[in-house]
Short mmCIF file of C-alpha atoms and ligand atoms in Angstrom, two decimals:
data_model
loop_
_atom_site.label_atom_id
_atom_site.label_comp_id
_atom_site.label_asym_id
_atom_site.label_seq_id
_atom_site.Cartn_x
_atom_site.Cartn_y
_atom_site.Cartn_z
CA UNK T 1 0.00 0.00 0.00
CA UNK T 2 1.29 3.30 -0.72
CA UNK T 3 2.34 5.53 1.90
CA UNK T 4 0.27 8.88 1.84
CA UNK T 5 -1.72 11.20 4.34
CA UNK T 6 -3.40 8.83 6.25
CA UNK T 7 -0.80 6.80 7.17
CA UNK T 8 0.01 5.63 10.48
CA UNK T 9 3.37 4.36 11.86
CA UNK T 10 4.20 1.90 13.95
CA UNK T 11 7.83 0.90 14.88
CA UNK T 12 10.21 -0.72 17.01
CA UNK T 13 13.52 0.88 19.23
CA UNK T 14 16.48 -0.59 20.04
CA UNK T 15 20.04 -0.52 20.00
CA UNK T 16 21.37 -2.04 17.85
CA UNK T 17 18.48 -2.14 15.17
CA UNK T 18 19.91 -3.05 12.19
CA UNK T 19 19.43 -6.82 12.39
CA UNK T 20 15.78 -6.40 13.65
CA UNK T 21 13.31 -8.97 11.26
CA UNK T 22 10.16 -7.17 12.85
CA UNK T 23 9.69 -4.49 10.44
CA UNK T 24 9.55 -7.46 7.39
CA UNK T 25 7.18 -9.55 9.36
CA UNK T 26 4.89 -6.78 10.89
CA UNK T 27 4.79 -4.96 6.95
CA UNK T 28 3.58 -8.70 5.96
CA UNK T 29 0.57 -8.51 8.02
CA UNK T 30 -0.48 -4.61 6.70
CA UNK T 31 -0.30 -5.69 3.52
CA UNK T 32 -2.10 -8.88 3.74
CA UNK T 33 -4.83 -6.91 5.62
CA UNK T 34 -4.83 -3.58 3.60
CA UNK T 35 -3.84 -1.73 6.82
CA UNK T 36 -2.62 1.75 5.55
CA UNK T 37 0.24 1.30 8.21
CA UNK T 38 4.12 1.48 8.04
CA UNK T 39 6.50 -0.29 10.68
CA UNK T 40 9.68 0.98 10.60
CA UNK T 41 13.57 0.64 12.73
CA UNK T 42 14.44 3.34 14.87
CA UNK T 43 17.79 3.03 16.31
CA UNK T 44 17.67 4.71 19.82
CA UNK T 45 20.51 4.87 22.05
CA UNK T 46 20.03 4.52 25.94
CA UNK T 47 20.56 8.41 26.81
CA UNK T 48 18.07 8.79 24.55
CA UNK T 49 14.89 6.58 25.67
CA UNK T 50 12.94 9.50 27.43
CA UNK T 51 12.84 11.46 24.30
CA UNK T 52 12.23 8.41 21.94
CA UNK T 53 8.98 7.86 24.36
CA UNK T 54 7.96 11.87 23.69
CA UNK T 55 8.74 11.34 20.29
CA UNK T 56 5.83 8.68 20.62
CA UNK T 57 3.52 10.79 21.42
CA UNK T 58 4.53 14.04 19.71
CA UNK T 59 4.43 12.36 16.32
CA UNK T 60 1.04 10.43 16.84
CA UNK T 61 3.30 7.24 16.15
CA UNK T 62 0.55 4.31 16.78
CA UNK T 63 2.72 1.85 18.73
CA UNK T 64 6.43 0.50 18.46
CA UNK T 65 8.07 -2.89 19.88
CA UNK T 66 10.83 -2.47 22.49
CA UNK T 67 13.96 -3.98 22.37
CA UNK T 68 17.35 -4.66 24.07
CA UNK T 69 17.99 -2.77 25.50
CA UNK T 70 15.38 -0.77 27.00
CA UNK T 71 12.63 -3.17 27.92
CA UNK T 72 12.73 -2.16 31.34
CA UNK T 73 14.13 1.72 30.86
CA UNK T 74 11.19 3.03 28.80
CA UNK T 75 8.82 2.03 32.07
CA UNK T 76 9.31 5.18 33.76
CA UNK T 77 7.99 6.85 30.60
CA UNK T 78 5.17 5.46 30.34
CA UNK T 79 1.33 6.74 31.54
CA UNK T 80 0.31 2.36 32.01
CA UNK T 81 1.13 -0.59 32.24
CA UNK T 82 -0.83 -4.51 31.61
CA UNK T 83 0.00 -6.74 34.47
CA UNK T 84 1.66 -9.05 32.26
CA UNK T 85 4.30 -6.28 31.60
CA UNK T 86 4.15 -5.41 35.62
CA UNK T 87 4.78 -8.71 36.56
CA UNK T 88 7.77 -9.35 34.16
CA UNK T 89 8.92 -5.38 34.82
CA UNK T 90 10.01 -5.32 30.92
CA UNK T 91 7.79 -3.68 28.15
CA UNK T 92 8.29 -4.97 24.83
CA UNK T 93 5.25 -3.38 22.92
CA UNK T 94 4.47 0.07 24.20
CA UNK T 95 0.49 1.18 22.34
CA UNK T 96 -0.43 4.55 21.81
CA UNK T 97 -3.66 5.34 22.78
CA UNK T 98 -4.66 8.61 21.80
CA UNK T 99 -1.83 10.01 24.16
CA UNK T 100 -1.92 7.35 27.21
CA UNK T 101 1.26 5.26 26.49
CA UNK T 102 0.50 1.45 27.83
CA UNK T 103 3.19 -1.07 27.83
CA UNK T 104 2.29 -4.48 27.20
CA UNK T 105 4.71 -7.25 27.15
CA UNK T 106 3.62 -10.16 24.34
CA UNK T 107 7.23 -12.26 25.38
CA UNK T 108 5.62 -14.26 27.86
CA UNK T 109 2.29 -14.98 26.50
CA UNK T 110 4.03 -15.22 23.37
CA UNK T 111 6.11 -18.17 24.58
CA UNK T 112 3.19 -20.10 25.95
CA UNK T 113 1.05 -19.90 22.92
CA UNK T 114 4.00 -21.14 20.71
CA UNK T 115 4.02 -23.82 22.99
CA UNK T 116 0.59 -24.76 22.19
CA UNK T 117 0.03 -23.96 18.30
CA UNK T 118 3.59 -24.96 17.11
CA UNK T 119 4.01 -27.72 19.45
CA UNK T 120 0.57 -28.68 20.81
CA UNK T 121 2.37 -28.74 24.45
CA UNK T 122 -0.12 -27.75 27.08
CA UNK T 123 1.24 -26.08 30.23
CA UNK T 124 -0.70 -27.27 33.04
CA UNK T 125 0.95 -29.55 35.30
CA UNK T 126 4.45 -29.86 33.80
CA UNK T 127 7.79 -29.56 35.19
CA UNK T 128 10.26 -27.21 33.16
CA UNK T 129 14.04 -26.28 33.18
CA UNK T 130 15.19 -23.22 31.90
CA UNK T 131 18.77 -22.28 31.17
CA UNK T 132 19.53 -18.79 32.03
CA UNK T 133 18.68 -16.90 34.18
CA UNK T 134 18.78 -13.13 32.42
CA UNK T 135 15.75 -10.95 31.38
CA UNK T 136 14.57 -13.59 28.52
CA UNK T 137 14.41 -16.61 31.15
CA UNK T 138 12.31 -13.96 33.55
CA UNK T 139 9.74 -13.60 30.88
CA UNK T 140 9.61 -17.29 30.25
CA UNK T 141 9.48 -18.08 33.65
CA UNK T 142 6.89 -15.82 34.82
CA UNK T 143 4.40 -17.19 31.22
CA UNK T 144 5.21 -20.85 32.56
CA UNK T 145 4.04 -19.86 36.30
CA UNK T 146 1.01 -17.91 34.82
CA UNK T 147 0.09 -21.31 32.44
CA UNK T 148 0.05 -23.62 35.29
CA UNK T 149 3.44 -25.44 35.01
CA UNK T 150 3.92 -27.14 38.48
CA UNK T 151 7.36 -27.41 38.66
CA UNK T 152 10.03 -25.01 37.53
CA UNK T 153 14.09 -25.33 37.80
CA UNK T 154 16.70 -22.71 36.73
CA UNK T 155 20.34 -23.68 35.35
CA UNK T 156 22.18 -21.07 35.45
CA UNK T 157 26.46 -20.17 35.40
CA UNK T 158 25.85 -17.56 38.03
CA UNK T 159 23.92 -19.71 40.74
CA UNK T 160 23.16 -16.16 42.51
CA UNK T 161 21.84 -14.31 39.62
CA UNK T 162 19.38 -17.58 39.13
CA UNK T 163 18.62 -17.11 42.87
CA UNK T 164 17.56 -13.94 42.61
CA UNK T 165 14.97 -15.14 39.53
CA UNK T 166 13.87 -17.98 41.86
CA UNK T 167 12.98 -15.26 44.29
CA UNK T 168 10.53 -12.74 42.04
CA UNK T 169 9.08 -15.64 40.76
CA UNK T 170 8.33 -17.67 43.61
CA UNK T 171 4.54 -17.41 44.85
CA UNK T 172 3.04 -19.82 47.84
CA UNK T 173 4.19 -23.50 46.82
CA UNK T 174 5.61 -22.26 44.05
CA UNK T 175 9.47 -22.47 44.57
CA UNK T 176 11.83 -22.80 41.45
CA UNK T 177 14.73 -24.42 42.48
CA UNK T 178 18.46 -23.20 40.82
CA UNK T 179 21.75 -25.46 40.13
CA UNK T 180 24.72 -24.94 37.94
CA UNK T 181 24.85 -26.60 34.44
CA UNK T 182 26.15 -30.27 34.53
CA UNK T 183 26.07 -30.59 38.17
CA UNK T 184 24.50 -33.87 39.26
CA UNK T 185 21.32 -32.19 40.55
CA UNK T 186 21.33 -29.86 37.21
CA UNK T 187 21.54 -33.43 34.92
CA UNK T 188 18.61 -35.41 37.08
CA UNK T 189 16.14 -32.20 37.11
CA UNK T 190 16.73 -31.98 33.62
CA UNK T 191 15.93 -36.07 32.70
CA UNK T 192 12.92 -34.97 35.41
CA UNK T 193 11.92 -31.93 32.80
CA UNK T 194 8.76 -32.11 30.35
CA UNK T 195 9.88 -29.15 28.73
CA UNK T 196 13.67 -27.92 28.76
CA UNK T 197 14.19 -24.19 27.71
CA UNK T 198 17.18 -22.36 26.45
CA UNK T 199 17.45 -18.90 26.96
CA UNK T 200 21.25 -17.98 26.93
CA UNK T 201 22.61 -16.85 24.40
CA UNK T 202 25.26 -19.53 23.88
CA UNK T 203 25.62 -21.37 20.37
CA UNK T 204 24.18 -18.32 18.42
CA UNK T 205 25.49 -17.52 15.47
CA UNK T 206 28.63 -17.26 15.18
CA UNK T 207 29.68 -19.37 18.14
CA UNK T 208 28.15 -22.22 16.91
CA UNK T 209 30.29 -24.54 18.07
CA UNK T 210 29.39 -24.00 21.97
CA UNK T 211 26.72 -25.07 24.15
CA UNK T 212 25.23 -23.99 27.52
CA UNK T 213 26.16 -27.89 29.04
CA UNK T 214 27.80 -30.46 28.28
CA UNK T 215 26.15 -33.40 29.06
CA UNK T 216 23.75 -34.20 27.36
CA UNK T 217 23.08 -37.82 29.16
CA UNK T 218 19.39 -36.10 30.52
CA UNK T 219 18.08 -36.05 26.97
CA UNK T 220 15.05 -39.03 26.50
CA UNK T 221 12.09 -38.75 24.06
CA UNK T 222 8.90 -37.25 25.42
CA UNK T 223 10.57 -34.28 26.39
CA UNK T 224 10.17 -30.95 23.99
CA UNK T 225 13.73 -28.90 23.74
CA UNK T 226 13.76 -25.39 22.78
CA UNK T 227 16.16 -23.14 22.46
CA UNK T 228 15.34 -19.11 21.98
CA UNK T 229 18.17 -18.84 19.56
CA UNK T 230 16.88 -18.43 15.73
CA UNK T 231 19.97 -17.92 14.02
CA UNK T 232 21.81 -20.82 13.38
CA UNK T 233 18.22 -22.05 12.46
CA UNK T 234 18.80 -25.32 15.07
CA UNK T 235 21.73 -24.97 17.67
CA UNK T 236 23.94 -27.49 18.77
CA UNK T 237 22.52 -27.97 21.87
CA UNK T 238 19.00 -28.47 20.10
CA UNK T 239 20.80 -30.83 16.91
CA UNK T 240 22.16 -32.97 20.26
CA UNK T 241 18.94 -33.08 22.49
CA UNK T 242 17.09 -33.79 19.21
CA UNK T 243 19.91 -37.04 17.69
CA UNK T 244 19.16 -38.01 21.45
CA UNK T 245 15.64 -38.40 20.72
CA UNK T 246 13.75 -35.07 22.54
CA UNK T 247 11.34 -33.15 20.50
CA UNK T 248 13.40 -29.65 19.13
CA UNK T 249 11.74 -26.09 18.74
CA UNK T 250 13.76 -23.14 17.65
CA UNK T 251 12.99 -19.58 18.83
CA UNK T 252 11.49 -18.49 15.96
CA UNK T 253 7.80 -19.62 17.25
CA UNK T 254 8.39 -17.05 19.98
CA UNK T 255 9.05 -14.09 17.59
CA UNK T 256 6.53 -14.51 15.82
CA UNK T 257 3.81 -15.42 18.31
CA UNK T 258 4.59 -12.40 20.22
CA UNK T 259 4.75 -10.45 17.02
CA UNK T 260 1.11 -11.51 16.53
CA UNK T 261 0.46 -9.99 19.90
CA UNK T 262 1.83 -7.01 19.44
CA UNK T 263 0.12 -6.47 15.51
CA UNK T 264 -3.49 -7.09 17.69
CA UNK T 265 -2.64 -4.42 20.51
CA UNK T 266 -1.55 -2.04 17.39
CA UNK T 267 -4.61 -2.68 14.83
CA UNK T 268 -7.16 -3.99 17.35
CA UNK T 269 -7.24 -6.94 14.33
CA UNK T 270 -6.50 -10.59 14.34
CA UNK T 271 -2.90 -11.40 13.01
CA UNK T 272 -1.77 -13.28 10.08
CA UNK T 273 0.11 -15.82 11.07
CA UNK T 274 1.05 -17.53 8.40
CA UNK T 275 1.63 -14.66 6.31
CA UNK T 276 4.10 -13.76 9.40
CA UNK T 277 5.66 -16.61 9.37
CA UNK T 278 6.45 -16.96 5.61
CA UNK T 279 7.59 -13.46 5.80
CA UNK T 280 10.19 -14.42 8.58
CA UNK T 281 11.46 -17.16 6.94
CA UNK T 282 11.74 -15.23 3.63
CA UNK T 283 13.81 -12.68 4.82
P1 ATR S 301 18.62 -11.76 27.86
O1 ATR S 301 17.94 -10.48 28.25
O2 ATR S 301 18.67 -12.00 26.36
O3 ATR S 301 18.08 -12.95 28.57
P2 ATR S 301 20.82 -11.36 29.63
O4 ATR S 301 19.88 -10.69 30.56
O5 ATR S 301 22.14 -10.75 29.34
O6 ATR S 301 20.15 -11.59 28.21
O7 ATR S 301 21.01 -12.86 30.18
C1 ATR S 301 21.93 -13.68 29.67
C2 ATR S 301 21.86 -15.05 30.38
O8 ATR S 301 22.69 -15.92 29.63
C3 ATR S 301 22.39 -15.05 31.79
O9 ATR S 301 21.72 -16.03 32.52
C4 ATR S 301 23.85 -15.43 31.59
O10 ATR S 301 24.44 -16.11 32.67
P3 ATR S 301 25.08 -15.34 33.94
O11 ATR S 301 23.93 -15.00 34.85
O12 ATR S 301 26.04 -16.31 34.53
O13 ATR S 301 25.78 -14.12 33.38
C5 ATR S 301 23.75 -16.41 30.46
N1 ATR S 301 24.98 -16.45 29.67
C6 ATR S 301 25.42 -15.51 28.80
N2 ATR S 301 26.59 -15.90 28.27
C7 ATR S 301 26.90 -17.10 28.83
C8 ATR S 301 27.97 -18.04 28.68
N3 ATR S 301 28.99 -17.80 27.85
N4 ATR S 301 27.93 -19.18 29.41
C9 ATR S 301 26.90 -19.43 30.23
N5 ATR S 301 25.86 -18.59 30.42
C10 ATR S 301 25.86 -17.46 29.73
#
């Protein structure tokens, strides 16, 4: 669709931008949908957040993603916020609405509904690992809680930082328990894990060659692997869980389930999905 006077813009900040696929998959969906609406990059450096937010508002721009890394800087800036994003404390989709800024985060739902429509894995019940324990792995962890897992374990190099996690998270009888990767307790949680989650940012591309453990002796069909990483397409740790017989899920499902999020809070429409999804893997 051309771009003329009744165009509306929606975008995404972060720093660095360049590598960003949102603006291809998010341009998809207008298209597909005849939305006069543009989504563009905006590189914004960290000094620069509160005026990026004004800019918001100023301009009339209609919503824009958030990115690293400001998904928890831009709160201050910002007149709401869901209780998904208050819960997490990051913001990854901030919506304009007629002035009132509202930040939304669509990581965490957007994990659990990949779960279900890529994988058909239902929630309820389960016990998970996650590896990591950094602002990705908060996200997860806090979608997991919310969709009823029962059990949740953090591996993490920096047993303190997946303390601290363990802490926020934990609600009632809900206590996620931490270890360090390939420590005997880490290796028997994990062969104990429905679902095993990835969140570092180990083996991505172009360290491909590493992995966040190194045994692997946990891995046993019936369990679903993924790893957040999209680019190498499948990690080595997700090529060895899946020669070892687990069921393997790359990151992109995330991206583009919470991308679907977001394009409903910004057009109050239901997303294309599959038009998303070809246009990520397209690109
Ligand atoms: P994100 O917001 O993408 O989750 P982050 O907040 O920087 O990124 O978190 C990175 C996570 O990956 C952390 O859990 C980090 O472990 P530490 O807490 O020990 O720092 C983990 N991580 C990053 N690089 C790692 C590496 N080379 N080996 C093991 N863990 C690593």
């Amino acid at each position: 669709m051309p771009i003329n006077g009744q165009t509306e813009i929606v975008g995404i900040i972060g720093d660095p931008i360049h590598h960003t696929k949102s603006p291809v998959i998010h341009n998809a969906a207008f298209e597909a949908l005849g939305k006069n609406c543009a989504y563009v990059p905006f590189h914004v450096r960290p000094d620069d957040v509160e005026s990026a937010i004004a800019g918001i508002r100023a301009l009339g721009i209609r919503g824009v993603n958030v990115t690293v890394p400001h998904k928890q800087s831009v709160i201050p800036f910002l007149d709401e916020l869901s209780a998904d994003a208050r819960e997490i404390g990051a913001v990854n989709t901030i919506v304009n609405h007629e002035g009132t800024l509202i930040g939304h985060n669509t990581d965490a739902p957007g994990f659990v509904k990949s779960l279900q429509d890529d994988h058909q894995f239902t929630c309820k019940g389960k016990r998970v690992s996650i590896i990591g324990a950094g602002g990705s792995a908060r996200a997860i962890a806090i979608g997991l809680k919310r969709a009823g897992i029962s059990h949740l374990s953090l591996i993490n190099r920096t047993k303190a930082t997946a303390a601290e996690l363990a802490q926020t998270v934990a609600d009632g009888q809900f206590v996620p328990d931490c270890f360090e990767p390939d420590s005997s307790d880490a290796v028997a949680t994990l062969a104990n894990s429905d679902l095993i989650v990835q969140t570092t940012s180990v083996g991505m591309s172009p360290n491909n060659q590493v992995t966040p453990v190194t045994d692997f002796s946990w891995v046993r069909s019936g369990q679903l692997v993924i790893d957040i990483i999209y680019s190498p397409e499948t990690t080595l740790f997700l090529s060895t869980c899946a020669k070892n017989g687990a069921k393997i899920g790359n990151g992109a499902g995330m991206l583009i389930a919470q991308a679907a999020l977001a394009f409903e809070l910004f057009t109050n429409t239901a997303a294309p999905i599959p038009v998303m999804r070809k246009a990520f893997y397209e690109q």
